[in-house]
Short mmCIF file of C-alpha atoms and ligand atoms in Angstrom, two decimals:
data_model
loop_
_atom_site.label_atom_id
_atom_site.label_comp_id
_atom_site.label_asym_id
_atom_site.label_seq_id
_atom_site.Cartn_x
_atom_site.Cartn_y
_atom_site.Cartn_z
CA MET A 5 -14.40 -69.40 18.12
CA ALA A 6 -17.55 -68.46 16.27
CA ASN A 7 -20.76 -67.70 17.35
CA SER A 8 -23.72 -69.73 15.73
CA GLN A 9 -24.85 -66.60 15.02
CA SER A 10 -21.68 -64.86 13.00
CA SER A 11 -23.72 -67.60 9.51
CA GLN A 12 -25.85 -64.56 9.59
CA PRO A 13 -25.97 -61.92 7.68
CA ILE A 14 -25.21 -57.99 8.09
CA GLY A 15 -28.42 -55.25 7.89
CA VAL A 16 -26.77 -52.79 6.13
CA PHE A 17 -29.66 -49.72 5.43
CA ASP A 18 -29.67 -45.50 4.49
CA SER A 19 -32.62 -43.49 3.41
CA GLY A 20 -31.77 -44.27 -0.47
CA ILE A 21 -28.85 -45.69 -3.20
CA GLY A 22 -25.43 -43.26 -1.01
CA GLY A 23 -25.32 -46.50 1.94
CA LEU A 24 -24.49 -48.53 -0.63
CA THR A 25 -20.87 -46.96 -0.17
CA VAL A 26 -20.86 -47.59 3.30
CA ALA A 27 -22.29 -51.40 2.03
CA HIS A 28 -19.05 -51.87 -0.20
CA ALA A 29 -16.62 -50.92 1.71
CA ILE A 30 -17.45 -52.84 4.89
CA SER A 31 -18.19 -56.20 1.26
CA LYS A 32 -14.90 -55.26 0.44
CA LEU A 33 -12.95 -55.65 4.14
CA MET A 34 -15.68 -58.52 4.68
CA PRO A 35 -16.04 -60.69 1.91
CA ASN A 36 -17.43 -63.34 4.62
CA GLU A 37 -20.01 -61.70 5.41
CA ARG A 38 -23.69 -61.57 3.49
CA ILE A 39 -25.07 -58.75 3.44
CA ILE A 40 -28.77 -57.85 2.96
CA TYR A 41 -29.72 -54.43 2.27
CA PHE A 42 -32.36 -52.25 2.69
CA GLY A 43 -33.11 -48.33 0.94
CA ASP A 44 -35.68 -46.48 1.53
CA THR A 45 -36.01 -44.98 -1.17
CA ALA A 46 -40.36 -44.75 -0.66
CA HIS A 47 -39.15 -41.90 1.85
CA LEU A 48 -36.17 -40.49 0.12
CA PRO A 49 -35.11 -37.90 1.62
CA TYR A 50 -34.50 -38.67 4.46
CA GLY A 51 -32.30 -35.44 5.02
CA ASP A 52 -35.33 -32.12 5.45
CA LYS A 53 -38.00 -34.47 7.11
CA SER A 54 -38.66 -34.50 10.77
CA PRO A 55 -36.51 -36.77 13.53
CA GLU A 56 -39.97 -38.29 14.29
CA LEU A 57 -41.15 -39.25 10.90
CA ILE A 58 -37.05 -40.91 10.61
CA HIS A 59 -37.86 -42.45 14.10
CA SER A 60 -40.70 -44.54 12.64
CA PHE A 61 -39.55 -45.44 9.22
CA VAL A 62 -35.83 -46.44 11.51
CA GLN A 63 -38.13 -49.17 13.10
CA SER A 64 -39.90 -50.62 10.11
CA ILE A 65 -36.56 -50.72 9.01
CA SER A 66 -34.87 -52.34 11.55
CA LYS A 67 -37.90 -54.67 12.12
CA PHE A 68 -37.80 -56.15 8.93
CA LEU A 69 -33.62 -56.15 9.47
CA ILE A 70 -34.03 -58.43 12.30
CA ARG A 71 -36.84 -60.14 12.78
CA LYS A 72 -37.41 -61.31 8.91
CA GLU A 73 -34.02 -61.01 7.36
CA ASN A 74 -32.13 -62.80 10.65
CA CYS A 75 -29.59 -60.49 10.74
CA LYS A 76 -26.49 -60.33 13.69
CA ALA A 77 -25.85 -56.41 13.45
CA VAL A 78 -27.31 -53.72 12.03
CA VAL A 79 -25.18 -50.88 9.65
CA MET A 80 -27.64 -47.42 10.33
CA ALA A 81 -25.61 -46.29 6.39
CA CYS A 82 -27.04 -43.18 6.46
CA ASN A 83 -25.67 -39.99 8.52
CA THR A 84 -29.39 -38.27 9.07
CA ALA A 85 -31.06 -41.97 10.72
CA SER A 86 -27.42 -42.74 11.78
CA ALA A 87 -28.05 -38.43 13.75
CA THR A 88 -32.06 -38.46 14.07
CA SER A 89 -32.53 -42.51 14.98
CA TYR A 90 -29.16 -44.61 16.82
CA GLU A 91 -30.01 -43.48 20.60
CA PHE A 92 -33.53 -44.79 19.86
CA LEU A 93 -32.66 -48.12 17.90
CA ARG A 94 -30.09 -49.02 20.37
CA ASP A 95 -32.41 -48.24 23.08
CA LYS A 96 -34.88 -50.18 21.75
CA HIS A 97 -33.27 -53.54 21.44
CA GLU A 98 -31.04 -53.60 24.84
CA GLY A 99 -27.04 -54.34 23.44
CA ASN A 100 -29.27 -57.69 22.10
CA PHE A 101 -26.65 -57.29 19.00
CA PRO A 102 -24.89 -54.98 17.40
CA ILE A 103 -26.73 -52.08 16.17
CA ILE A 104 -23.23 -49.06 14.53
CA ASN A 105 -24.47 -46.24 13.52
CA VAL A 106 -22.08 -43.77 10.84
CA ILE A 107 -20.90 -40.97 13.53
CA ASP A 108 -19.35 -41.98 15.97
CA PRO A 109 -16.85 -44.10 14.29
CA ILE A 110 -15.56 -41.03 11.76
CA VAL A 111 -15.20 -38.84 15.38
CA GLU A 112 -13.78 -41.69 16.42
CA ALA A 113 -11.47 -41.07 13.82
CA ILE A 114 -10.89 -37.12 13.71
CA VAL A 115 -10.65 -36.70 17.89
CA SER A 116 -7.31 -39.32 16.85
CA ASP A 117 -5.75 -37.11 15.11
CA ASN A 118 -4.62 -34.06 16.86
CA SER A 119 -3.02 -32.61 14.03
CA ILE A 120 -6.77 -31.55 13.66
CA LYS A 121 -7.73 -27.99 15.23
CA LYS A 122 -10.80 -27.09 12.99
CA VAL A 123 -13.06 -29.58 11.72
CA GLY A 124 -15.43 -28.16 8.98
CA LEU A 125 -19.06 -30.49 8.25
CA ILE A 126 -21.16 -30.40 5.34
CA ALA A 127 -24.60 -32.86 6.04
CA THR A 128 -28.44 -32.75 4.65
CA LYS A 129 -30.68 -30.06 6.66
CA THR A 130 -31.66 -32.69 9.38
CA THR A 131 -28.48 -33.98 10.58
CA VAL A 132 -26.92 -30.47 10.71
CA GLU A 133 -30.18 -28.72 12.64
CA SER A 134 -29.35 -32.67 14.98
CA GLY A 135 -26.32 -31.19 16.54
CA VAL A 136 -24.74 -34.74 16.75
CA TYR A 137 -22.14 -34.06 14.96
CA GLN A 138 -21.01 -30.85 16.63
CA GLU A 139 -22.09 -32.10 20.43
CA LYS A 140 -20.31 -35.31 19.69
CA LEU A 141 -16.53 -34.60 18.66
CA ASN A 142 -16.69 -31.13 21.55
CA ARG A 143 -17.71 -33.34 24.87
CA ARG A 144 -14.16 -35.33 23.68
CA ASN A 145 -12.24 -32.27 22.33
CA PRO A 146 -13.97 -29.29 23.39
CA GLU A 147 -10.89 -26.94 22.24
CA LEU A 148 -11.69 -28.40 18.86
CA GLU A 149 -13.50 -25.73 16.50
CA ILE A 150 -16.43 -26.95 15.18
CA GLU A 151 -17.46 -25.43 11.17
CA VAL A 152 -21.31 -26.92 9.43
CA LEU A 153 -22.66 -26.47 6.63
CA ALA A 154 -26.49 -27.90 5.31
CA THR A 155 -24.93 -28.61 1.33
CA PRO A 156 -28.63 -29.97 0.51
CA LEU A 157 -28.78 -29.91 -3.04
CA LEU A 158 -25.34 -32.36 -2.92
CA ALA A 159 -27.63 -35.69 -2.81
CA PRO A 160 -29.88 -34.77 -5.12
CA MET A 161 -26.96 -33.75 -7.26
CA ILE A 162 -24.85 -37.20 -7.18
CA GLU A 163 -28.24 -39.08 -7.64
CA GLU A 164 -28.74 -37.47 -11.17
CA GLY A 165 -24.70 -38.21 -11.85
CA PHE A 166 -23.63 -35.08 -12.02
CA SER A 167 -19.60 -34.68 -11.08
CA GLN A 168 -16.43 -34.27 -12.37
CA ASP A 169 -18.29 -31.13 -14.75
CA LYS A 170 -19.82 -27.60 -14.97
CA ILE A 171 -22.72 -28.09 -12.53
CA SER A 172 -21.07 -30.06 -9.91
CA HIS A 173 -18.16 -27.92 -9.55
CA THR A 174 -20.36 -24.23 -9.62
CA VAL A 175 -22.13 -26.51 -6.12
CA ILE A 176 -19.33 -27.57 -4.61
CA GLU A 177 -17.15 -23.97 -4.79
CA ASN A 178 -20.15 -22.41 -3.99
CA TYR A 179 -20.80 -24.79 -0.81
CA LEU A 180 -16.97 -24.60 0.20
CA SER A 181 -15.72 -20.88 -0.52
CA ASN A 182 -17.94 -20.62 2.70
CA PRO A 183 -16.03 -17.93 4.73
CA LYS A 184 -16.04 -20.64 7.10
CA PHE A 185 -14.53 -23.53 6.18
CA LYS A 186 -10.64 -21.04 5.76
CA ASP A 187 -8.05 -23.10 7.45
CA ILE A 188 -10.28 -26.01 8.54
CA ASP A 189 -7.82 -28.93 9.17
CA ALA A 190 -10.78 -31.40 8.50
CA LEU A 191 -14.26 -31.87 6.28
CA ILE A 192 -16.26 -34.92 7.49
CA LEU A 193 -18.13 -35.64 4.54
CA GLY A 194 -21.30 -36.54 6.59
CA CYS A 195 -23.57 -38.52 3.94
CA THR A 196 -23.21 -41.44 2.53
CA HIS A 197 -23.90 -40.07 -1.42
CA TYR A 198 -20.83 -37.12 -0.66
CA VAL A 199 -17.83 -41.01 -0.66
CA LEU A 200 -18.18 -39.87 -4.95
CA ILE A 201 -17.70 -36.21 -4.97
CA ALA A 202 -14.71 -36.64 -2.88
CA ASP A 203 -11.92 -36.25 -5.47
CA GLU A 204 -13.60 -33.41 -6.00
CA ILE A 205 -13.79 -31.60 -2.86
CA SER A 206 -10.18 -32.45 -2.29
CA GLU A 207 -9.39 -30.17 -5.25
CA PHE A 208 -11.38 -27.68 -3.80
CA PHE A 209 -9.76 -27.71 -1.49
CA ASP A 210 -5.73 -28.70 -3.28
CA GLY A 211 -5.42 -31.82 -1.60
CA LYS A 212 -4.82 -29.46 1.51
CA VAL A 213 -8.34 -30.52 3.62
CA LYS A 214 -8.33 -34.17 5.23
CA LEU A 215 -11.56 -35.20 4.27
CA PHE A 216 -13.50 -38.41 6.00
CA ASP A 217 -16.38 -40.19 5.43
CA SER A 218 -18.41 -42.64 6.43
CA THR A 219 -17.34 -45.89 4.03
CA ASP A 220 -13.75 -47.19 5.13
CA ILE A 221 -14.07 -45.60 8.96
CA LEU A 222 -16.84 -47.82 9.08
CA ALA A 223 -16.72 -51.18 7.72
CA SER A 224 -13.15 -51.18 9.83
CA LYS A 225 -15.19 -50.37 13.06
CA LEU A 226 -17.95 -53.09 12.49
CA LYS A 227 -14.69 -55.65 11.70
CA VAL A 228 -13.89 -54.36 14.68
CA ILE A 229 -17.43 -55.16 16.85
CA LEU A 230 -18.29 -58.29 15.23
CA ASP A 231 -14.51 -59.38 16.49
CA ASN A 232 -15.68 -58.81 19.62
CA GLU A 233 -18.45 -60.59 20.02
CA ASN A 234 -17.30 -64.42 17.82
CA LEU A 235 -19.32 -62.37 14.91
CA LEU A 236 -17.59 -62.14 11.50
CA SER A 237 -18.16 -65.15 9.56
CA ASP A 238 -15.53 -67.72 8.17
CA LYS A 239 -17.55 -68.21 4.51
CA LYS A 240 -20.07 -66.70 2.95
CA GLU A 241 -22.89 -69.69 1.46
CA LYS A 242 -25.45 -67.21 0.05
CA ARG A 243 -25.67 -63.82 -2.25
CA ASN A 244 -26.12 -59.97 -0.67
CA LYS A 245 -29.12 -59.17 -1.72
CA PHE A 246 -30.33 -55.49 -2.55
CA TYR A 247 -33.73 -54.24 -1.05
CA VAL A 248 -35.86 -50.69 -2.41
CA SER A 249 -38.45 -49.21 -1.56
CA ASP A 250 -39.86 -48.35 -4.38
CA LEU A 251 -38.43 -49.02 -7.68
CA THR A 252 -37.47 -46.53 -10.87
CA LYS A 253 -35.23 -47.34 -13.51
CA GLY A 254 -33.84 -43.88 -12.44
CA PHE A 255 -32.94 -45.70 -9.00
CA SER A 256 -32.02 -49.02 -10.60
CA GLU A 257 -29.06 -47.48 -13.11
CA SER A 258 -27.13 -45.45 -10.51
CA ALA A 259 -27.23 -47.83 -7.58
CA SER A 260 -24.47 -50.04 -9.52
CA ARG A 261 -22.57 -46.00 -10.10
CA PHE A 262 -22.47 -46.09 -6.05
CA TYR A 263 -21.97 -49.44 -5.37
CA GLY A 264 -19.60 -49.59 -7.75
CA GLU A 265 -19.80 -52.71 -9.20
CA ASN A 266 -22.81 -54.57 -10.97
CA LEU A 267 -25.17 -55.18 -8.79
CA VAL A 268 -29.95 -55.83 -9.16
CA LEU A 269 -31.95 -53.89 -7.10
CA GLU A 270 -35.55 -55.70 -6.24
CA LEU A 271 -38.42 -53.87 -4.51
CA ASN A 272 -39.33 -55.15 -1.42
CA LYS A 273 -42.58 -52.66 0.31
CA ILE A 274 -41.49 -53.81 4.04
CA ASP A 275 -44.73 -52.58 5.48
N1 LIG B 306 -28.13 -40.62 2.35
C1 LIG B 306 -28.26 -39.56 3.08
C2 LIG B 306 -27.52 -38.97 4.06
O1 LIG B 306 -25.83 -40.21 5.29
C3 LIG B 306 -28.35 -38.12 2.41
C4 LIG B 306 -30.03 -38.87 1.52
C5 LIG B 306 -31.36 -38.31 2.44
O2 LIG B 306 -31.43 -37.09 2.60
O3 LIG B 306 -31.86 -38.93 2.10
O4 LIG B 306 -27.40 -38.49 5.39
#
């Protein structure tokens, strides 16, 4: 039977608009769920910030989503925030309601696939330096070979709309031709933006490398968690909301591309 909180929304946040790819996957899989999205565009990018600073951003955003918007669960739709601040946020809320990060579902999917012997990770500098993917993967499968590479040019390139063109081909080739990635069986797209260039990355590897990103894998995991807690909503009563902490023309124009449907961003300076 549905829990009394089941009609409350799901909070989804990211440093910017990349997490809209995750929000869309959730909405597609669970159309009865209402989403409150928060993109911290005033503080973007998180990918080159210190863990301490990211903690403070995450704390304000979660307070907004939980206290003000009354969310029943919070999805950290940002690899960098998940890498630096998941344990911090989870411990703070002491299991009162689900906090889901984008890293654990990908780790789970990789270690469950016995055909993967060598995996690559591309992500922001902070995610790579945190060592979280490496540690979680190796804890579950010490035999797995892991190669990581920070790819800081990709997120701004995607945000500026470069894909399937000369610039994106050059940048992608430059990063992925790194000898580290020779013979990988799988590649983790460890940043929520990268989903938008998944096809190009797949073409680079002639479709021979399995790609793992945080959209459908996370949405499926979230559905299981909500179901186990009797938190699945059976009716959507209000529309999704998409807030950002700084609203520019550029973000507004890119947002619908990331979400895959038209949407309107609203400014909300939460502090
Ligand atoms: N969305 C962030 C992530 O998934 C990347 C963008 C940023 O650096 O803020 O890691």
